[in-house]
Coordinates of C-alpha atoms in Angstrom, one line a residue:
M24 CA 103.2 120.4 120.0
G25 CA 102.0 122.0 123.1
D26 CA 98.8 120.6 125.5
E27 CA 97.0 118.6 123.2
F28 CA 97.0 115.0 124.3
Y29 CA 95.5 112.4 121.1
E30 CA 94.3 109.1 121.9
I31 CA 94.2 106.1 119.7
N32 CA 90.8 103.9 120.2
P33 CA 92.1 100.4 119.8
D34 CA 88.5 99.8 118.7
R35 CA 89.1 101.8 115.3
C36 CA 93.3 101.4 115.0
T37 CA 94.3 98.5 112.0
E38 CA 98.3 99.7 112.8
C39 CA 97.5 100.3 109.3
K40 CA 97.4 96.6 108.4
G41 CA 96.0 96.1 104.7
H42 CA 97.0 100.1 103.9
Y43 CA 100.6 101.2 104.7
D44 CA 103.5 99.6 105.5
K45 CA 104.6 101.2 108.9
P46 CA 101.7 102.7 111.0
T47 CA 100.9 106.3 109.9
C48 CA 100.7 107.3 113.4
Q49 CA 104.3 106.6 113.9
S50 CA 105.4 108.1 111.1
V51 CA 103.9 111.7 111.5
C52 CA 104.4 111.7 115.2
P53 CA 107.5 114.5 115.5
I54 CA 108.4 112.5 118.6
T55 CA 110.1 109.3 118.3
N56 CA 109.1 106.0 119.3
C57 CA 106.1 107.7 121.9
I58 CA 103.8 105.7 120.3
I59 CA 104.2 101.9 121.3
T60 CA 101.6 99.0 121.1
D61 CA 99.3 98.2 124.0
P62 CA 100.2 95.4 125.8
E63 CA 96.1 94.6 126.5
H64 CA 95.3 95.1 122.8
I65 CA 97.4 93.0 121.2
E66 CA 95.8 91.6 117.8
S67 CA 97.5 89.3 115.0
D68 CA 98.0 91.0 111.7
D69 CA 94.8 88.4 110.6
E70 CA 92.3 90.2 113.2
L71 CA 93.8 93.5 112.3
L72 CA 93.2 92.7 108.4
E73 CA 89.8 91.3 109.3
K74 CA 89.3 94.9 111.6
F75 CA 90.4 96.7 108.6
V76 CA 88.0 95.1 105.5
T77 CA 85.1 96.1 108.4
L78 CA 85.7 99.6 109.1
Q79 CA 86.1 99.9 105.2
G80 CA 82.8 98.3 104.8
L81 CA 84.7 95.3 102.2
A82 CA 83.0 92.6 104.3

């Protein structure tokens, strides 16, 4: 709360696919419905899971 702003890096965001049922950022944010999907960065479940595997070093 206050003057802090948080920005989600779409290159590192997997929407928690392969990890959680719901994106953690949405689960912990105190403001309801403030974190939405960026229409300029729509990715399929397969793309998000591939990114998750790559970021985790599992590939």
